[in-house]
Amino acid sequence: MELARTRIPTREGRLHRKELRRMVLLLAWPAIVEMFLATLVQFVDTAMVGSLGAVAIAATGLSGSPLNLLNGLFAALGVGSTALVARFTGAGDRESANKTAQQSLLVGVTLSLLVTGLVMAFAPLIPIVMGAEPEVIPVASAYLRILSVTFVLAFSAFILNGVLRGAGDTKTPMQVNMLANILNVVGNFFLIYPTRTLALSLPGLGAASVTVPGAGLGVAGAAIATAASRGVAGIIVLYILFSGRHGVRLSLTLKPDWGLIRRIIKIGLPASGERIIMSGGQMVFAAIVLGLGTAQYAAHHLAIVAESISYMPGFGFSMAATTLVGQGLGARNARLAEQSGYTTWRMSMAVMGLMGVVFLLFPEYLVMIFNRDPEIVGYGAMCLRMVALGQVPLATAMVLTGALRGAGDTVPPLVIALTGMWGVRLTLAWLLVNQLQLGLAGAWTAMIIDLWVRGTITFLRFRSGKWQTVKV
């Protein structure tokens, strides 16, 4: 059931706690499943590429940071659209919600074409700037160039999925990404490895062999599969929005509405800056870890992938908080918006706290999914045990930041991200790794302290209630 089709109390009406939890779960579970599938595919991708060696792992891992930076550029459109569509939906203004989606897509396509050209031209410089070893550079640059082929469709899906979530529809993005993830895994299977013969032992039938065709493209094959699957997702989301079947409808109008575009950017630009700050900081953080050698960087990357299990509930509950807070304020019910934020936050802390217990007790098994090199497993397990201590503040930062975005209060998260990532994490990482020679443990200590700083400040901002008066 979409939130847009449920009864939202207006003005000072309240919801029973049980009913609010039900609404949170209705919105959160599809987003959690979506993130689970994306994480599962990332696991499969990493495991498949991991079998090709440390260079392949480092090349794909290096590509993640600049891609996150590009996502930050489009966050201005995605977050601004989500917040405005949620407000318009809560107020029952469907026409304005449609116009918001249209203008976001128009600007997004223009920007993505520019980004594609830049990545095609300068892809080899990215791994060089990040300090990659010589054998990693050509592999990482080729990976980035292949992914850029479908940037227009991929970023269109990124923006329009935010529109759907703002309207209360979290199921459609889940379903589209489910299909894309399946296509990605299948593509990897046939494109990464060469044609090979598999020996099978069938009960009652004896031994048999099966020849599996393959292109043998290695890392390039993984990039092609990812680019193609993201392109398919973009086409499907565009079709859904142009059909108008899910409450919001796109049209072929290409005339820009500068007033509406300014409103979208006003809300979303700080969120974009926040993501760029975080992604840029992660690139610098990765460069610091790269200085420890390829093996430790590979362990760092695998630990990050394994830790992404905890992002699933965080992402889902964050999406629920954004929608509920935005629609609550759109219905002029600040009390419901506040109630929604706190309820979603408590639920996320309980779930992500349990994730921390898993990281603490079973880290080796998670790392060995991808690689069984004793050195890599040892370093990776150490990182996961450490990050178990950061799950509660991570839940706080993710979910309450989502709540603030739903209110259009996107400047404070920008300041918090700058303080935590650049003022705390990178400063401490440089000191602990380069000056005190604490290695990978020092880098991850800096990360944990950063999570606690950002989680605490984000909570204090939400508790202040100032976000309730932000005009969008």
PDB file of N, CA and C in Angstrom, residues 200-275:
ATOM      1  N   LEU A 200      30.090 -32.335 -13.341  1.00  0.00           N
ATOM      2  CA  LEU A 200      28.949 -32.504 -12.448  1.00  0.00           C
ATOM      3  C   LEU A 200      28.811 -33.959 -12.045  1.00  0.00           C
ATOM      4  N   SER A 201      28.327 -34.172 -10.839  1.00  0.00           N
ATOM      5  CA  SER A 201      28.026 -35.515 -10.364  1.00  0.00           C
ATOM      6  C   SER A 201      26.552 -35.567 -10.006  1.00  0.00           C
ATOM      7  N   LEU A 202      25.763 -36.262 -10.844  1.00  0.00           N
ATOM      8  CA  LEU A 202      24.326 -36.301 -10.663  1.00  0.00           C
ATOM      9  C   LEU A 202      23.909 -37.612 -10.015  1.00  0.00           C
ATOM     10  N   PRO A 203      23.145 -37.568  -8.918  1.00  0.00           N
ATOM     11  CA  PRO A 203      22.704 -38.797  -8.247  1.00  0.00           C
ATOM     12  C   PRO A 203      21.953 -39.726  -9.202  1.00  0.00           C
ATOM     13  N   GLY A 204      22.412 -40.952  -9.285  1.00  0.00           N
ATOM     14  CA  GLY A 204      21.742 -41.939 -10.118  1.00  0.00           C
ATOM     15  C   GLY A 204      22.139 -41.908 -11.574  1.00  0.00           C
ATOM     16  N   LEU A 205      22.838 -40.814 -11.989  1.00  0.00           N
ATOM     17  CA  LEU A 205      23.215 -40.683 -13.396  1.00  0.00           C
ATOM     18  C   LEU A 205      24.728 -40.686 -13.598  1.00  0.00           C
ATOM     19  N   GLY A 206      25.471 -40.645 -12.505  1.00  0.00           N
ATOM     20  CA  GLY A 206      26.917 -40.661 -12.615  1.00  0.00           C
ATOM     21  C   GLY A 206      27.485 -39.300 -12.958  1.00  0.00           C
ATOM     22  N   ALA A 207      28.733 -39.305 -13.418  1.00  0.00           N
ATOM     23  CA  ALA A 207      29.428 -38.066 -13.742  1.00  0.00           C
ATOM     24  C   ALA A 207      28.989 -37.524 -15.098  1.00  0.00           C
ATOM     25  N   ALA A 208      28.980 -36.206 -15.199  1.00  0.00           N
ATOM     26  CA  ALA A 208      28.625 -35.554 -16.458  1.00  0.00           C
ATOM     27  C   ALA A 208      29.401 -34.245 -16.540  1.00  0.00           C
ATOM     28  N   SER A 209      29.502 -33.702 -17.726  1.00  0.00           N
ATOM     29  CA  SER A 209      30.186 -32.420 -17.908  1.00  0.00           C
ATOM     30  C   SER A 209      29.312 -31.500 -18.738  1.00  0.00           C
ATOM     31  N   VAL A 210      29.403 -30.210 -18.406  1.00  0.00           N
ATOM     32  CA  VAL A 210      28.620 -29.194 -19.094  1.00  0.00           C
ATOM     33  C   VAL A 210      29.555 -28.081 -19.530  1.00  0.00           C
ATOM     34  N   THR A 211      29.455 -27.710 -20.803  1.00  0.00           N
ATOM     35  CA  THR A 211      30.258 -26.600 -21.312  1.00  0.00           C
ATOM     36  C   THR A 211      29.463 -25.308 -21.181  1.00  0.00           C
ATOM     37  N   VAL A 212      30.036 -24.359 -20.445  1.00  0.00           N
ATOM     38  CA  VAL A 212      29.380 -23.071 -20.215  1.00  0.00           C
ATOM     39  C   VAL A 212      30.080 -22.010 -21.065  1.00  0.00           C
ATOM     40  N   PRO A 213      29.371 -21.384 -22.007  1.00  0.00           N
ATOM     41  CA  PRO A 213      30.018 -20.364 -22.852  1.00  0.00           C
ATOM     42  C   PRO A 213      30.360 -19.122 -22.044  1.00  0.00           C
ATOM     43  N   GLY A 214      31.411 -18.464 -22.420  1.00  0.00           N
ATOM     44  CA  GLY A 214      31.816 -17.243 -21.739  1.00  0.00           C
ATOM     45  C   GLY A 214      32.699 -16.391 -22.612  1.00  0.00           C
ATOM     46  N   ALA A 215      32.671 -15.078 -22.371  1.00  0.00           N
ATOM     47  CA  ALA A 215      33.460 -14.153 -23.181  1.00  0.00           C
ATOM     48  C   ALA A 215      34.878 -13.981 -22.662  1.00  0.00           C
ATOM     49  N   GLY A 216      35.087 -14.284 -21.369  1.00  0.00           N
ATOM     50  CA  GLY A 216      36.421 -14.168 -20.798  1.00  0.00           C
ATOM     51  C   GLY A 216      36.960 -12.751 -20.754  1.00  0.00           C
ATOM     52  N   LEU A 217      36.098 -11.771 -20.462  1.00  0.00           N
ATOM     53  CA  LEU A 217      36.504 -10.356 -20.493  1.00  0.00           C
ATOM     54  C   LEU A 217      36.996  -9.832 -19.145  1.00  0.00           C
ATOM     55  N   GLY A 218      36.902 -10.645 -18.102  1.00  0.00           N
ATOM     56  CA  GLY A 218      37.404 -10.225 -16.797  1.00  0.00           C
ATOM     57  C   GLY A 218      36.669  -9.025 -16.236  1.00  0.00           C
ATOM     58  N   VAL A 219      37.433  -8.043 -15.737  1.00  0.00           N
ATOM     59  CA  VAL A 219      36.850  -6.844 -15.131  1.00  0.00           C
ATOM     60  C   VAL A 219      36.004  -6.079 -16.141  1.00  0.00           C
ATOM     61  N   ALA A 220      36.433  -6.051 -17.391  1.00  0.00           N
ATOM     62  CA  ALA A 220      35.645  -5.372 -18.427  1.00  0.00           C
ATOM     63  C   ALA A 220      34.279  -6.028 -18.587  1.00  0.00           C
ATOM     64  N   GLY A 221      34.229  -7.351 -18.463  1.00  0.00           N
ATOM     65  CA  GLY A 221      32.949  -8.050 -18.538  1.00  0.00           C
ATOM     66  C   GLY A 221      32.019  -7.655 -17.406  1.00  0.00           C
ATOM     67  N   ALA A 222      32.577  -7.503 -16.193  1.00  0.00           N
ATOM     68  CA  ALA A 222      31.765  -7.051 -15.056  1.00  0.00           C
ATOM     69  C   ALA A 222      31.215  -5.653 -15.308  1.00  0.00           C
ATOM     70  N   ALA A 223      32.036  -4.788 -15.908  1.00  0.00           N
ATOM     71  CA  ALA A 223      31.591  -3.423 -16.203  1.00  0.00           C
ATOM     72  C   ALA A 223      30.476  -3.417 -17.241  1.00  0.00           C
ATOM     73  N   ILE A 224      30.597  -4.241 -18.275  1.00  0.00           N
ATOM     74  CA  ILE A 224      29.555  -4.307 -19.304  1.00  0.00           C
ATOM     75  C   ILE A 224      28.242  -4.780 -18.707  1.00  0.00           C
ATOM     76  N   ALA A 225      28.292  -5.814 -17.868  1.00  0.00           N
ATOM     77  CA  ALA A 225      27.075  -6.327 -17.248  1.00  0.00           C
ATOM     78  C   ALA A 225      26.413  -5.264 -16.374  1.00  0.00           C
ATOM     79  N   THR A 226      27.222  -4.529 -15.608  1.00  0.00           N
ATOM     80  CA  THR A 226      26.670  -3.487 -14.738  1.00  0.00           C
ATOM     81  C   THR A 226      26.059  -2.353 -15.558  1.00  0.00           C
ATOM     82  N   ALA A 227      26.767  -1.905 -16.592  1.00  0.00           N
ATOM     83  CA  ALA A 227      26.263  -0.813 -17.429  1.00  0.00           C
ATOM     84  C   ALA A 227      24.962  -1.203 -18.116  1.00  0.00           C
ATOM     85  N   ALA A 228      24.905  -2.413 -18.642  1.00  0.00           N
ATOM     86  CA  ALA A 228      23.701  -2.862 -19.344  1.00  0.00           C
ATOM     87  C   ALA A 228      22.515  -2.982 -18.399  1.00  0.00           C
ATOM     88  N   SER A 229      22.733  -3.532 -17.216  1.00  0.00           N
ATOM     89  CA  SER A 229      21.624  -3.712 -16.269  1.00  0.00           C
ATOM     90  C   SER A 229      21.097  -2.360 -15.787  1.00  0.00           C
ATOM     91  N   ARG A 230      21.981  -1.395 -15.569  1.00  0.00           N
ATOM     92  CA  ARG A 230      21.541  -0.062 -15.149  1.00  0.00           C
ATOM     93  C   ARG A 230      20.798   0.644 -16.277  1.00  0.00           C
ATOM     94  N   GLY A 231      21.227   0.408 -17.505  1.00  0.00           N
ATOM     95  CA  GLY A 231      20.518   0.981 -18.640  1.00  0.00           C
ATOM     96  C   GLY A 231      19.102   0.450 -18.757  1.00  0.00           C
ATOM     97  N   VAL A 232      18.941  -0.855 -18.558  1.00  0.00           N
ATOM     98  CA  VAL A 232      17.605  -1.459 -18.599  1.00  0.00           C
ATOM     99  C   VAL A 232      16.722  -0.876 -17.496  1.00  0.00           C
ATOM    100  N   ALA A 233      17.283  -0.708 -16.303  1.00  0.00           N
ATOM    101  CA  ALA A 233      16.518  -0.118 -15.194  1.00  0.00           C
ATOM    102  C   ALA A 233      16.039   1.280 -15.551  1.00  0.00           C
ATOM    103  N   GLY A 234      16.903   2.078 -16.173  1.00  0.00           N
ATOM    104  CA  GLY A 234      16.514   3.427 -16.559  1.00  0.00           C
ATOM    105  C   GLY A 234      15.376   3.437 -17.556  1.00  0.00           C
ATOM    106  N   ILE A 235      15.425   2.545 -18.540  1.00  0.00           N
ATOM    107  CA  ILE A 235      14.359   2.470 -19.546  1.00  0.00           C
ATOM    108  C   ILE A 235      13.026   2.105 -18.899  1.00  0.00           C
ATOM    109  N   ILE A 236      13.055   1.160 -17.974  1.00  0.00           N
ATOM    110  CA  ILE A 236      11.815   0.707 -17.329  1.00  0.00           C
ATOM    111  C   ILE A 236      11.204   1.827 -16.485  1.00  0.00           C
ATOM    112  N   VAL A 237      12.024   2.521 -15.706  1.00  0.00           N
ATOM    113  CA  VAL A 237      11.500   3.595 -14.849  1.00  0.00           C
ATOM    114  C   VAL A 237      10.930   4.727 -15.697  1.00  0.00           C
ATOM    115  N   LEU A 238      11.595   5.047 -16.801  1.00  0.00           N
ATOM    116  CA  LEU A 238      11.059   6.076 -17.692  1.00  0.00           C
ATOM    117  C   LEU A 238       9.698   5.658 -18.244  1.00  0.00           C
ATOM    118  N   TYR A 239       9.565   4.418 -18.643  1.00  0.00           N
ATOM    119  CA  TYR A 239       8.286   3.927 -19.162  1.00  0.00           C
ATOM    120  C   TYR A 239       7.189   4.037 -18.092  1.00  0.00           C
ATOM    121  N   ILE A 240       7.518   3.654 -16.873  1.00  0.00           N
ATOM    122  CA  ILE A 240       6.534   3.692 -15.783  1.00  0.00           C
ATOM    123  C   ILE A 240       6.067   5.117 -15.523  1.00  0.00           C
ATOM    124  N   LEU A 241       6.999   6.061 -15.486  1.00  0.00           N
ATOM    125  CA  LEU A 241       6.623   7.444 -15.186  1.00  0.00           C
ATOM    126  C   LEU A 241       5.861   8.085 -16.343  1.00  0.00           C
ATOM    127  N   PHE A 242       6.214   7.767 -17.572  1.00  0.00           N
ATOM    128  CA  PHE A 242       5.466   8.319 -18.705  1.00  0.00           C
ATOM    129  C   PHE A 242       4.065   7.718 -18.793  1.00  0.00           C
ATOM    130  N   SER A 243       3.888   6.490 -18.290  1.00  0.00           N
ATOM    131  CA  SER A 243       2.561   5.865 -18.317  1.00  0.00           C
ATOM    132  C   SER A 243       1.642   6.445 -17.244  1.00  0.00           C
ATOM    133  N   GLY A 244       2.229   7.001 -16.176  1.00  0.00           N
ATOM    134  CA  GLY A 244       1.434   7.578 -15.098  1.00  0.00           C
ATOM    135  C   GLY A 244       0.712   6.555 -14.248  1.00  0.00           C
ATOM    136  N   ARG A 245       1.156   5.296 -14.273  1.00  0.00           N
ATOM    137  CA  ARG A 245       0.444   4.243 -13.552  1.00  0.00           C
ATOM    138  C   ARG A 245       0.634   4.299 -12.041  1.00  0.00           C
ATOM    139  N   HIS A 246       1.646   5.032 -11.582  1.00  0.00           N
ATOM    140  CA  HIS A 246       1.969   5.006 -10.160  1.00  0.00           C
ATOM    141  C   HIS A 246       1.805   6.366  -9.497  1.00  0.00           C
ATOM    142  N   GLY A 247       0.854   7.140  -9.997  1.00  0.00           N
ATOM    143  CA  GLY A 247       0.498   8.382  -9.322  1.00  0.00           C
ATOM    144  C   GLY A 247       1.198   9.623  -9.828  1.00  0.00           C
ATOM    145  N   VAL A 248       2.395   9.481 -10.393  1.00  0.00           N
ATOM    146  CA  VAL A 248       3.133  10.613 -10.937  1.00  0.00           C
ATOM    147  C   VAL A 248       3.329  10.367 -12.431  1.00  0.00           C
ATOM    148  N   ARG A 249       3.108  11.403 -13.251  1.00  0.00           N
ATOM    149  CA  ARG A 249       3.189  11.226 -14.705  1.00  0.00           C
ATOM    150  C   ARG A 249       4.166  12.241 -15.313  1.00  0.00           C
ATOM    151  N   LEU A 250       5.051  11.716 -16.189  1.00  0.00           N
ATOM    152  CA  LEU A 250       5.936  12.569 -16.967  1.00  0.00           C
ATOM    153  C   LEU A 250       5.281  12.915 -18.295  1.00  0.00           C
ATOM    154  N   SER A 251       5.697  14.034 -18.881  1.00  0.00           N
ATOM    155  CA  SER A 251       5.258  14.411 -20.217  1.00  0.00           C
ATOM    156  C   SER A 251       6.482  14.736 -21.057  1.00  0.00           C
ATOM    157  N   LEU A 252       6.286  14.948 -22.344  1.00  0.00           N
ATOM    158  CA  LEU A 252       7.397  15.236 -23.243  1.00  0.00           C
ATOM    159  C   LEU A 252       7.729  16.722 -23.311  1.00  0.00           C
ATOM    160  N   THR A 253       7.138  17.512 -22.423  1.00  0.00           N
ATOM    161  CA  THR A 253       7.424  18.947 -22.387  1.00  0.00           C
ATOM    162  C   THR A 253       8.892  19.189 -22.053  1.00  0.00           C
ATOM    163  N   LEU A 254       9.597  19.902 -22.919  1.00  0.00           N
ATOM    164  CA  LEU A 254      11.018  20.141 -22.724  1.00  0.00           C
ATOM    165  C   LEU A 254      11.313  21.565 -22.259  1.00  0.00           C
ATOM    166  N   LYS A 255      10.279  22.359 -22.049  1.00  0.00           N
ATOM    167  CA  LYS A 255      10.473  23.739 -21.629  1.00  0.00           C
ATOM    168  C   LYS A 255      10.818  23.789 -20.146  1.00  0.00           C
ATOM    169  N   PRO A 256      11.942  24.394 -19.798  1.00  0.00           N
ATOM    170  CA  PRO A 256      12.310  24.466 -18.383  1.00  0.00           C
ATOM    171  C   PRO A 256      11.446  25.449 -17.607  1.00  0.00           C
ATOM    172  N   ASP A 257      11.096  25.086 -16.395  1.00  0.00           N
ATOM    173  CA  ASP A 257      10.396  25.956 -15.454  1.00  0.00           C
ATOM    174  C   ASP A 257      11.430  26.388 -14.422  1.00  0.00           C
ATOM    175  N   TRP A 258      12.050  27.536 -14.660  1.00  0.00           N
ATOM    176  CA  TRP A 258      13.188  27.939 -13.847  1.00  0.00           C
ATOM    177  C   TRP A 258      12.818  28.168 -12.392  1.00  0.00           C
ATOM    178  N   GLY A 259      11.611  28.597 -12.129  1.00  0.00           N
ATOM    179  CA  GLY A 259      11.191  28.786 -10.747  1.00  0.00           C
ATOM    180  C   GLY A 259      11.167  27.474  -9.987  1.00  0.00           C
ATOM    181  N   LEU A 260      10.590  26.442 -10.608  1.00  0.00           N
ATOM    182  CA  LEU A 260      10.524  25.138  -9.967  1.00  0.00           C
ATOM    183  C   LEU A 260      11.910  24.505  -9.874  1.00  0.00           C
ATOM    184  N   ILE A 261      12.709  24.688 -10.908  1.00  0.00           N
ATOM    185  CA  ILE A 261      14.079  24.153 -10.879  1.00  0.00           C
ATOM    186  C   ILE A 261      14.869  24.778  -9.728  1.00  0.00           C
ATOM    187  N   ARG A 262      14.682  26.075  -9.519  1.00  0.00           N
ATOM    188  CA  ARG A 262      15.377  26.735  -8.405  1.00  0.00           C
ATOM    189  C   ARG A 262      14.934  26.162  -7.068  1.00  0.00           C
ATOM    190  N   ARG A 263      13.644  25.860  -6.926  1.00  0.00           N
ATOM    191  CA  ARG A 263      13.167  25.269  -5.670  1.00  0.00           C
ATOM    192  C   ARG A 263      13.784  23.896  -5.447  1.00  0.00           C
ATOM    193  N   ILE A 264      13.841  23.096  -6.517  1.00  0.00           N
ATOM    194  CA  ILE A 264      14.435  21.762  -6.409  1.00  0.00           C
ATOM    195  C   ILE A 264      15.899  21.859  -5.995  1.00  0.00           C
ATOM    196  N   ILE A 265      16.621  22.758  -6.669  1.00  0.00           N
ATOM    197  CA  ILE A 265      18.048  22.888  -6.396  1.00  0.00           C
ATOM    198  C   ILE A 265      18.294  23.496  -5.016  1.00  0.00           C
ATOM    199  N   LYS A 266      17.439  24.436  -4.609  1.00  0.00           N
ATOM    200  CA  LYS A 266      17.597  25.055  -3.288  1.00  0.00           C
ATOM    201  C   LYS A 266      17.548  24.003  -2.189  1.00  0.00           C
ATOM    202  N   ILE A 267      16.623  23.041  -2.329  1.00  0.00           N
ATOM    203  CA  ILE A 267      16.523  21.965  -1.340  1.00  0.00           C
ATOM    204  C   ILE A 267      17.654  20.965  -1.527  1.00  0.00           C
ATOM    205  N   GLY A 268      17.904  20.602  -2.777  1.00  0.00           N
ATOM    206  CA  GLY A 268      18.810  19.495  -3.048  1.00  0.00           C
ATOM    207  C   GLY A 268      20.280  19.847  -3.095  1.00  0.00           C
ATOM    208  N   LEU A 269      20.625  21.118  -3.372  1.00  0.00           N
ATOM    209  CA  LEU A 269      22.034  21.461  -3.519  1.00  0.00           C
ATOM    210  C   LEU A 269      22.849  21.185  -2.251  1.00  0.00           C
ATOM    211  N   PRO A 270      22.346  21.531  -1.061  1.00  0.00           N
ATOM    212  CA  PRO A 270      23.109  21.149   0.134  1.00  0.00           C
ATOM    213  C   PRO A 270      23.263  19.636   0.266  1.00  0.00           C
ATOM    214  N   ALA A 271      22.212  18.875  -0.112  1.00  0.00           N
ATOM    215  CA  ALA A 271      22.317  17.418  -0.059  1.00  0.00           C
ATOM    216  C   ALA A 271      23.350  16.916  -1.057  1.00  0.00           C
ATOM    217  N   SER A 272      23.392  17.562  -2.229  1.00  0.00           N
ATOM    218  CA  SER A 272      24.406  17.216  -3.214  1.00  0.00           C
ATOM    219  C   SER A 272      25.798  17.524  -2.674  1.00  0.00           C
ATOM    220  N   GLY A 273      25.927  18.696  -2.064  1.00  0.00           N
ATOM    221  CA  GLY A 273      27.205  19.055  -1.453  1.00  0.00           C
ATOM    222  C   GLY A 273      27.602  18.078  -0.368  1.00  0.00           C
ATOM    223  N   GLU A 274      26.611  17.641   0.408  1.00  0.00           N
ATOM    224  CA  GLU A 274      26.875  16.661   1.462  1.00  0.00           C
ATOM    225  C   GLU A 274      27.444  15.372   0.874  1.00  0.00           C
ATOM    226  N   ARG A 275      26.813  14.887  -0.195  1.00  0.00           N
ATOM    227  CA  ARG A 275      27.276  13.632  -0.785  1.00  0.00           C
ATOM    228  C   ARG A 275      28.633  13.798  -1.456  1.00  0.00           C
TER     229      ARG A 275
END
